[in-house]
Coordinates of C-alpha atoms in Angstrom, one line a residue:
X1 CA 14.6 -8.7 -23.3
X2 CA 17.0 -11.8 -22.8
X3 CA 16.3 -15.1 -21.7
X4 CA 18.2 -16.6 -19.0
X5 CA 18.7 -18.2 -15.8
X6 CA 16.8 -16.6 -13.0
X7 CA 19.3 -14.7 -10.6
X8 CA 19.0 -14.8 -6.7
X9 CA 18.1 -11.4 -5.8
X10 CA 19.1 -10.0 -2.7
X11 CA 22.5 -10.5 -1.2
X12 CA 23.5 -11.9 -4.5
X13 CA 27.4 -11.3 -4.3
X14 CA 30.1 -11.4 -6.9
X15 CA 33.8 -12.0 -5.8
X16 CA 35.3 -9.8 -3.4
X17 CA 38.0 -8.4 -5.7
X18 CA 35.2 -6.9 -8.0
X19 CA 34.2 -4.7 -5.0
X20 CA 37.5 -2.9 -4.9
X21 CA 36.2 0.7 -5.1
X22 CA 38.5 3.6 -5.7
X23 CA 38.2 6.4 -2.9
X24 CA 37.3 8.9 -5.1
X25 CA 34.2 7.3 -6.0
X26 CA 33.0 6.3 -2.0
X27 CA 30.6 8.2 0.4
X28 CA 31.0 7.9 4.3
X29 CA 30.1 4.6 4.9
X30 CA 28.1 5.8 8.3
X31 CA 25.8 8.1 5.9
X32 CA 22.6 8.0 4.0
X33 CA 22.5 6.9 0.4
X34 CA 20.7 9.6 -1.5
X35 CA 19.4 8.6 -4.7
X36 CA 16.9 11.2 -7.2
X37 CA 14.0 10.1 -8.9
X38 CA 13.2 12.8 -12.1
X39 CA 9.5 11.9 -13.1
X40 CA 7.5 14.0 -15.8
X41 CA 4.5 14.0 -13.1
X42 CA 3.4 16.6 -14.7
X43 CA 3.8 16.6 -18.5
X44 CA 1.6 17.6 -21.6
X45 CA 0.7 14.0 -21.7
X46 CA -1.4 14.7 -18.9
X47 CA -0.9 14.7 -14.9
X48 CA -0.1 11.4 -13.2
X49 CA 0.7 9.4 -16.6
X50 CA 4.1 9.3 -16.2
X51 CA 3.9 8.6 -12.1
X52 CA 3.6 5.1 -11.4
X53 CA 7.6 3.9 -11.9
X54 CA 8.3 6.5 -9.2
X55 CA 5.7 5.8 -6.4
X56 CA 6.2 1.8 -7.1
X57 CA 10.5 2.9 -6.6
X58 CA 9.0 5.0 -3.3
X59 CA 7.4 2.5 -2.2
X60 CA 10.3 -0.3 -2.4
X61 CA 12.4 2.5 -0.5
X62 CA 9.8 3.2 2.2
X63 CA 9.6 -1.0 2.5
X64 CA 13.6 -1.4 2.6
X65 CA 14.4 1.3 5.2
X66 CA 11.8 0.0 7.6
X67 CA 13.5 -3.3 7.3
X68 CA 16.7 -1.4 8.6
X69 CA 17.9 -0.3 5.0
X70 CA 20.8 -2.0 3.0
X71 CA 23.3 -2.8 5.9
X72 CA 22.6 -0.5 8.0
X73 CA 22.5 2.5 5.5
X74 CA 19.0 4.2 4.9
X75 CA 18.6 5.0 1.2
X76 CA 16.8 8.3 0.8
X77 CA 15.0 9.3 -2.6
X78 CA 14.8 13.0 -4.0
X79 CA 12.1 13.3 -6.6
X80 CA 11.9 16.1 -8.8
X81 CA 9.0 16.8 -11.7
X82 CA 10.5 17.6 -15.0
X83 CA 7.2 19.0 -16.7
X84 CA 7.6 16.6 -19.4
X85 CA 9.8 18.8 -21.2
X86 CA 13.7 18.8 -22.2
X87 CA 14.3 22.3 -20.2
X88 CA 12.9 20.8 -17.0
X89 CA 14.5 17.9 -17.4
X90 CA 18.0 19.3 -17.5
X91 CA 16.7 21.5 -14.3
X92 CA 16.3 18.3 -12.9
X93 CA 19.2 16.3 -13.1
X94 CA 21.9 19.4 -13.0
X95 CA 19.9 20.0 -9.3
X96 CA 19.7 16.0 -8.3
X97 CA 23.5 15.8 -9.3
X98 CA 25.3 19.0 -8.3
X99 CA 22.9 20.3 -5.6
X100 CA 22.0 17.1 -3.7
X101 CA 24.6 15.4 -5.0
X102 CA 22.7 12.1 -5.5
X103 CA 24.9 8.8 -5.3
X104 CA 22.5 7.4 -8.5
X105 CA 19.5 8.1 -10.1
X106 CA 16.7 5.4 -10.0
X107 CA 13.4 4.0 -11.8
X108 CA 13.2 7.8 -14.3
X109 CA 10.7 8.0 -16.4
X110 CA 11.0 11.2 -18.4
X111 CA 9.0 12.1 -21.5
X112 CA 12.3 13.9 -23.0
X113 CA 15.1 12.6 -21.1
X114 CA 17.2 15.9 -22.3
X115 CA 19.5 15.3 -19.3
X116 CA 21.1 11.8 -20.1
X117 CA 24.0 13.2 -21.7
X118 CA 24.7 15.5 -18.3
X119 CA 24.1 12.3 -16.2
X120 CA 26.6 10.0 -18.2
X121 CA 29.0 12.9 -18.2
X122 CA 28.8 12.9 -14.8
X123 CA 29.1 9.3 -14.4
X124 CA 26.0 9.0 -12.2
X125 CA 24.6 5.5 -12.5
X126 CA 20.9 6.1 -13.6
X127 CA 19.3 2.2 -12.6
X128 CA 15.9 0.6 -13.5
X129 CA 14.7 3.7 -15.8
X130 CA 11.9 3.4 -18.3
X131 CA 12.7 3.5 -21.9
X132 CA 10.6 6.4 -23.3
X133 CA 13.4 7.8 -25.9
X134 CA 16.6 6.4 -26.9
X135 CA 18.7 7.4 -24.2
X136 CA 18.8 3.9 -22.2
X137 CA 20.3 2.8 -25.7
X138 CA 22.4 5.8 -26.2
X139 CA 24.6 6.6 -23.3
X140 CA 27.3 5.1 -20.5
X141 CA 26.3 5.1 -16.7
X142 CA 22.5 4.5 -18.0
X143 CA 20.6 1.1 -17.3
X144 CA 17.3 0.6 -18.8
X145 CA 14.6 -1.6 -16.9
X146 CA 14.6 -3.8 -20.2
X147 CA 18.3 -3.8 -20.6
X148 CA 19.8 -2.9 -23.8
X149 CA 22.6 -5.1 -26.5
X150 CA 24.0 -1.6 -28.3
X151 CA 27.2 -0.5 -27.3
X152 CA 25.9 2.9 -25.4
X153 CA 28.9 5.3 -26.5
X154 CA 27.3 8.3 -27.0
X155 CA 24.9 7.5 -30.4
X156 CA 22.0 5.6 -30.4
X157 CA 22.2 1.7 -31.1
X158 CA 24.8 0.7 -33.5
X159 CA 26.2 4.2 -35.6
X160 CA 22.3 5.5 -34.8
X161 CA 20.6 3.0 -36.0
X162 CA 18.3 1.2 -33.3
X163 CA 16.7 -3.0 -33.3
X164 CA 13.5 -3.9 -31.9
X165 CA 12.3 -7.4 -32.4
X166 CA 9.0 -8.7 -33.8
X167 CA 8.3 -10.9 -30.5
X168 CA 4.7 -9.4 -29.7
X169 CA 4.0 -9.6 -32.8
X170 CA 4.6 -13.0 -34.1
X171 CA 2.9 -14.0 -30.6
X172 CA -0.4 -12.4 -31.9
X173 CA -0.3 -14.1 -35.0
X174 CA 0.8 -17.5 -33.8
X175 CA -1.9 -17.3 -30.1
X176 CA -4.6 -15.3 -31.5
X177 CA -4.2 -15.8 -35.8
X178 CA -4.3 -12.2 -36.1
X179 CA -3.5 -10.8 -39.4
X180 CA -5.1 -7.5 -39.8
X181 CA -3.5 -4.7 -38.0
X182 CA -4.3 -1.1 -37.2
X183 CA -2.1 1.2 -35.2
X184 CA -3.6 4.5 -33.7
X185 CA -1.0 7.2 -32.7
X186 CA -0.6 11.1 -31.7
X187 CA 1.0 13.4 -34.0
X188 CA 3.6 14.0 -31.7
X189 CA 7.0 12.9 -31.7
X190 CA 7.7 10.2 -29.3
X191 CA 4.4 8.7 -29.6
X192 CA 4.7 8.8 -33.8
X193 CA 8.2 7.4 -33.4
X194 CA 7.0 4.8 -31.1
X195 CA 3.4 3.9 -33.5
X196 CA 6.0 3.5 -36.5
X197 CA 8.4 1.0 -35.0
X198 CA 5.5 -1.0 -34.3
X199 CA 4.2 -0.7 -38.0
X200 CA 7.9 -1.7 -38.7
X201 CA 7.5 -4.4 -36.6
X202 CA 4.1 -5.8 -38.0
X203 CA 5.1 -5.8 -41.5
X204 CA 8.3 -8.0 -40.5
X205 CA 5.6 -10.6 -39.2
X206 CA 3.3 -10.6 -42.3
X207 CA 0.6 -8.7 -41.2
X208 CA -1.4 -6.3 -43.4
X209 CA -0.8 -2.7 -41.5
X210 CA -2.8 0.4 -41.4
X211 CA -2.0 3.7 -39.8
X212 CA -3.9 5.8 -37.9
X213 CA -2.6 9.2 -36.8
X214 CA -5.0 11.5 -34.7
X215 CA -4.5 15.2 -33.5
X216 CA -3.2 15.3 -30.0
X217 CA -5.4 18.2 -28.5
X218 CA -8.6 17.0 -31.2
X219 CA -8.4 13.9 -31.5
X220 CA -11.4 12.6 -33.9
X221 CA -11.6 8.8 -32.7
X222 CA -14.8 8.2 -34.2
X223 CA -13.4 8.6 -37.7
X224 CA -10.9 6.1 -36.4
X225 CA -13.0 3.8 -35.6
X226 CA -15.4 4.0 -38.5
X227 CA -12.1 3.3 -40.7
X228 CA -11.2 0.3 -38.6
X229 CA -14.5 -1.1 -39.1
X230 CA -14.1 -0.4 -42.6
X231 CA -10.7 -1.8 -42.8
X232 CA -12.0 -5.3 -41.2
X233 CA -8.9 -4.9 -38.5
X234 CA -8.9 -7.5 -36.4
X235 CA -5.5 -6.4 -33.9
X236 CA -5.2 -3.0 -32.7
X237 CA -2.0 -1.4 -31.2
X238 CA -1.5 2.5 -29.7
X239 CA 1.4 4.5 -29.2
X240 CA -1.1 6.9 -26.6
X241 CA -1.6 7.4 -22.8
X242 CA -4.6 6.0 -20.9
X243 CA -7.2 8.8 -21.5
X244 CA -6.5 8.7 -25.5
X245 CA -7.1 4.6 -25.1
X246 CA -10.1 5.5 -23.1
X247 CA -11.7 7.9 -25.6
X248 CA -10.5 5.7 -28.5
X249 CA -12.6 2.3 -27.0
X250 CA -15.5 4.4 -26.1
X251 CA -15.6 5.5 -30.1
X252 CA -15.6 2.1 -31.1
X253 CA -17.9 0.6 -29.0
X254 CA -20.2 3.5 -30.0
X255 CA -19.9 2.3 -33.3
X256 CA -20.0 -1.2 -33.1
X257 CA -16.7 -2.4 -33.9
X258 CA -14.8 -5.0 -32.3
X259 CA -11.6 -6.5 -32.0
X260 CA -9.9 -9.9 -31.3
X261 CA -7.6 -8.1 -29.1
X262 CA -6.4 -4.2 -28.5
X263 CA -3.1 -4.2 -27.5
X264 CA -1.9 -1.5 -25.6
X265 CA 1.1 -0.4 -23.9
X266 CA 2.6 -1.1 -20.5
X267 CA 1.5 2.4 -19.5
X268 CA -1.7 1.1 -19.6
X269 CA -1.5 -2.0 -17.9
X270 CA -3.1 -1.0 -14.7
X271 CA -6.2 -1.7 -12.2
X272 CA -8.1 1.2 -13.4
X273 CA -9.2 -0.1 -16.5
X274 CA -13.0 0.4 -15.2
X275 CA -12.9 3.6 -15.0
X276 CA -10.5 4.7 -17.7
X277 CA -12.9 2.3 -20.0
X278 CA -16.2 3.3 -18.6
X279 CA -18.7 2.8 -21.1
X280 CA -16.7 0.5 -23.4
X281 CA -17.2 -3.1 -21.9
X282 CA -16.7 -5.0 -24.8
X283 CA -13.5 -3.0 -26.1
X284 CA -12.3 -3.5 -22.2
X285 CA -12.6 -7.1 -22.1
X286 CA -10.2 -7.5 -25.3
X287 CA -7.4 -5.5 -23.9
X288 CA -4.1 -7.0 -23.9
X289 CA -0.6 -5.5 -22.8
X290 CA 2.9 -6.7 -23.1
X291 CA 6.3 -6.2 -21.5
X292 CA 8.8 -7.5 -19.8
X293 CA 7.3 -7.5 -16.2
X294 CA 5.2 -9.8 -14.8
X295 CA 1.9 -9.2 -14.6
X296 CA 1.2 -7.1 -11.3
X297 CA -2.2 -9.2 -10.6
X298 CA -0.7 -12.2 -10.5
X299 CA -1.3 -12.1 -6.6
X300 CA -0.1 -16.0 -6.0
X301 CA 3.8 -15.1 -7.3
X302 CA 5.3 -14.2 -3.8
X303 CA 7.4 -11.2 -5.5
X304 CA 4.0 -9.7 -7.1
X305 CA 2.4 -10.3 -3.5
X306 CA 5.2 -8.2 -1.2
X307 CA 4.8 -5.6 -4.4
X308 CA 1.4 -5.0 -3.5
X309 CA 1.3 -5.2 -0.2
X310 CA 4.8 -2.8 0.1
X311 CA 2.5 -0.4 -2.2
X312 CA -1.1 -0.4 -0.6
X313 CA 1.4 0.3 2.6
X314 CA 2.8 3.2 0.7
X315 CA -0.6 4.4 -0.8
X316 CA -2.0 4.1 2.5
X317 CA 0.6 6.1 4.2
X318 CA 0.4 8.9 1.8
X319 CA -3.4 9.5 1.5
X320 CA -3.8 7.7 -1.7
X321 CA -6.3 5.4 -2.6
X322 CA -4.8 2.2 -1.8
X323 CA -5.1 -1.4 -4.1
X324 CA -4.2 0.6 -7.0
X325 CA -1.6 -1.1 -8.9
X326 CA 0.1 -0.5 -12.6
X327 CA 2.7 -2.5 -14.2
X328 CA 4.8 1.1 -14.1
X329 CA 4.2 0.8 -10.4
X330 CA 5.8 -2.8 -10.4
X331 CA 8.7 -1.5 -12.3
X332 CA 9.7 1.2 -10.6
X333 CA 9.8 -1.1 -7.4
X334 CA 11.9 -3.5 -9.7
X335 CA 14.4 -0.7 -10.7
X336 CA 14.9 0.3 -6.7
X337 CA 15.3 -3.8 -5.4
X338 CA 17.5 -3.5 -8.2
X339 CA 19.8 -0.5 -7.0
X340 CA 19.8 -1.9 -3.4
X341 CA 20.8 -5.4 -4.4
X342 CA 23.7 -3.7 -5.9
X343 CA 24.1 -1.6 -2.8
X344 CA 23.7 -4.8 -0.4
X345 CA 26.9 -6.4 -2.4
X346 CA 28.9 -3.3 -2.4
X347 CA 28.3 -2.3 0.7
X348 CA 28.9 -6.0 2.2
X349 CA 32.1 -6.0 5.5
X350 CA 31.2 -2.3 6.3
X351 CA 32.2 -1.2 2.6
X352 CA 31.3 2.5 1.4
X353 CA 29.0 2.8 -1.5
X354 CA 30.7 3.1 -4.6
X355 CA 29.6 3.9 -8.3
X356 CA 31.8 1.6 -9.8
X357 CA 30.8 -1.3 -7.7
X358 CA 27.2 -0.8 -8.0
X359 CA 27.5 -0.3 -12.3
X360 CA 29.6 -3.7 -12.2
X361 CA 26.8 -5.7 -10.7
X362 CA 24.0 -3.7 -12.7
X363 CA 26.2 -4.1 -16.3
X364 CA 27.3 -7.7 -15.2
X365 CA 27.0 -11.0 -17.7
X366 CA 24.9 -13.2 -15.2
X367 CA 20.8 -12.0 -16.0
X368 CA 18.7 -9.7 -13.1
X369 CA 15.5 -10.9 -12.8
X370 CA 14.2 -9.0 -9.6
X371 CA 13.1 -12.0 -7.6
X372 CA 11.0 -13.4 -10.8
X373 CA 9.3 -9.6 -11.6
X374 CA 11.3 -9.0 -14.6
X375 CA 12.1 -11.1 -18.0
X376 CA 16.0 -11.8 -16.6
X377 CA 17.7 -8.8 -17.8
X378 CA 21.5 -8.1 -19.2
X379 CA 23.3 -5.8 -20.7
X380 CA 25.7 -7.2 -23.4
X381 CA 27.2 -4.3 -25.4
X382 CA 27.1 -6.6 -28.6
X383 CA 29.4 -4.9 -31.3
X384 CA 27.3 -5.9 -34.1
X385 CA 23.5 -6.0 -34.4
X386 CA 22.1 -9.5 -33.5
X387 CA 20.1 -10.4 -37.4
X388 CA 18.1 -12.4 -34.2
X389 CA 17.2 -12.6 -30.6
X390 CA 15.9 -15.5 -28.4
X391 CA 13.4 -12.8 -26.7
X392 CA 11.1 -13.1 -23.8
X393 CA 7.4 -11.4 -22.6
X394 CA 5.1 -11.2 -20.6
X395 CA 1.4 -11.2 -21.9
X396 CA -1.6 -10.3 -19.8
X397 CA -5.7 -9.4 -20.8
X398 CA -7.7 -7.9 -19.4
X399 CA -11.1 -9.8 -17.8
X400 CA -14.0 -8.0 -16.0
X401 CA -15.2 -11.9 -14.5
X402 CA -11.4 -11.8 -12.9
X403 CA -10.7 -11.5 -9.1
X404 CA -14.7 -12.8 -8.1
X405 CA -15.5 -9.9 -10.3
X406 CA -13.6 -7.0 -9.5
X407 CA -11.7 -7.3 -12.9
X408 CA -8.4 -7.7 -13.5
X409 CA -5.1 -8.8 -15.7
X410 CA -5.1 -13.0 -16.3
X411 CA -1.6 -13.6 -17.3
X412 CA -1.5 -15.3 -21.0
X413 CA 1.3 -17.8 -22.1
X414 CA 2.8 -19.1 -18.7
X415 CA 5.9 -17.9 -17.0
X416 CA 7.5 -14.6 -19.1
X417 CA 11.3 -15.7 -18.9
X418 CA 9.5 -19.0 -20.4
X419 CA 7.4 -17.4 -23.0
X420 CA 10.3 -17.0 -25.4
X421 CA 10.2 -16.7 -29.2
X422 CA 13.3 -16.5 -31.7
X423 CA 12.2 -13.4 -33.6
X424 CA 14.4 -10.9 -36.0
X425 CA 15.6 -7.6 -35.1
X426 CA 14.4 -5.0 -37.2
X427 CA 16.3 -1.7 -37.5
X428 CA 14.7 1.1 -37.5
X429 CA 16.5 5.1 -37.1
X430 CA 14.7 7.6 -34.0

């Protein structure tokens, strides 16, 4: 995440002759965009965890077209459910690509994202996707919701070797004077990859770091937390979905231990925390998430209001319970404004939609920031590792007292592209 000057959104335009668009590239300018959404909906993580960056995109798309589209052109969305494995996913994309030839692809967010190299190949712009594996860092054509520095030629990060920086981190210890870390993890692959760049991560910043790896179909969380309240750990961070988080609090409050704060992950930062906590108050009440989104309950920021109200409309008209929201929600309806702020340039004077045009707006120097919902985002292609970054988040907990009781997120540290910390980039190999 980069820190910079907040862009204007919509209708934002860069000069006319960085719209010239070669015809092989154009659809008929009087037709649809069609765009494809590949979502593990269902996965072996469990159903629905991967679903919220598609409904939130869905939902931006439902909200656009009823406006009367992006000048004039209704953009159309083609989902399709990979399963959460690699097989699927290449189903996926080779049918969004060749069979309904989709212009782009939009707000993915696959647990094995086996199909990047097929996408990229193709040179289908894949906008706003969630960062699950290294392929937002690997490939051409493909533009991660956090944006990415590495140089995206085919091998991950610089000659496969991938930087995360310590920014959470040193935030936890500097806010909160944690020192004492645990991190609790699956023994599967993305989520053991994920649990050890953190570790990484922590022992950059100081902290004393203990690992805790539990079996994905038996997980025993009470020997977890019995070890944790051993331990004295007094910051906790996952690498799990919501129902492993659940379980996990429910161990520890069972057992007595507490924490300053449990960080978890943005797939967790959503409005069901009471019932994916249940029975775990005082763990609840010292969640924490991070990312690079602003917080979805911060109902007075106009951007975070039309979110919610474009989504209860969407729940609403699809028989979901509405008021709902999840920060994957909010970023999947950051990666579509993103796509049709690109197609509202491009398509300016009457102009057919073009790849080209839409990537040079996407990969341009000047930051996206989604009308204020994301930390401003870029995507520099640096040819060396940056030693440091000036990197901004967003910081939220989690308060049952919030919202005259209902609960909710209270966003921590002010404004995320103003929560900024100069942090160093630690390498680490997927």
């Amino acid at each position: 995440m980069v820190a910079g000057p907040v862009t204007a959104g919509c209708g934002t335009r860069l000069p006319e002759r960085d719209f010239a668009d070669p015809p092989s590239a154009t659809t008929s300018a009087a037709a649809p965009v069609r765009v494809g959404i590949v979502t593990s909906a269902t996965s072996p993580v469990g159903g629905g965890a991967f679903s919220g960056p598609r409904d939130g995109a869905l939902a931006y798309l439902d909200a656009l077209n009823a406006a009367g589209g992006v000048n004039g052109h209704r953009v159309e969305a083609v989902t399709c459910d990979d399963g959460g494995s690699g097989v699927g996913d290449n189903e996926c994309v080779r049918r969004l690509v060749d069979q309904d030839r989709v212009f782009a692809l939009v707000a993915t967010s696959a647990l094995d994202y086996a199909g990047a190299p097929y996408v990229s190949g193709k040179g289908v712009p894949d906008i706003g996707g969630i960062p699950i594996g290294t392929a937002y860092d690997t490939y051409p054509h493909l533009y991660g919701i956090y944006g990415s520095d590495a140089p995206r030629q085919g091998t991950p990060g610089w000659g496969g070797t991938l930087y995360a920086g310590t920014e959470v981190y040193r935030w936890f210890k500097e806010r909160q004077q944690a020192r004492t870390a645990a991190v609790v993890y699956y023994n599967q692959s993305a989520s053991a990859r994920y649990a050890q760049q953190i570790l990484q991560g922590l022992r950059a910043e100081g902290y004393r770091t203990i690992s805790e790896q539990v079996d994905f179909a038996l997980p025993n969380f009470r020997a977890v937390a019995a070890d944790l309240r051993a331990r004295g750990v007094d910051i906790l961070f996952d690498a799990m979905d919501t129902h492993g988080n659940g379980q996990l609090c429910r161990a520890m409050q069972a057992a007595g231990v507490t924490v300053t704060a449990k960080v978890t992950n943005v797939q967790n930062w959503a409005s069901t925390v009471p019932a994916d906590y249940q029975g775990a108050a005082g763990c609840r009440n010292a969640l924490w998430a991070t990312s690079g989104s602003r917080n979805h309950d911060e109902t007075g920021h106009p951007a975070v209001a039309a979110f919610r109200d474009g989504m209860a409309a969407w729940q609403r008209a699809h028989g979901k319970e509405a008021g709902q929201f999840s920060q994957w929600q909010l970023e999947g309806w950051a990666a579509a404004m993103w796509l049709a702020d690109a197609l509202t340039g491009c398509t300016a004077g009457g102009a057919a939609p073009d790849r080209g045009c839409v990537e040079r707006f996407v990969g341009r120097a000047h930051p996206y920031d989604a009308r204020g919902l994301l930390v401003p985002v870029t995507f520099t292609a640096l040819p060396d590792p940056p030693a440091t970054r000036r990197t901004c988040l967003s910081v939220a907990r989690w308060s049952d007292a919030a919202q005259g009781g209902r609960g909710g997120w209270v966003t921590q540290g002010g404004d995320p592209a103003a929560d900024c910390l100069t942090v160093p980039q630690v390498p680490y190999r997927p």
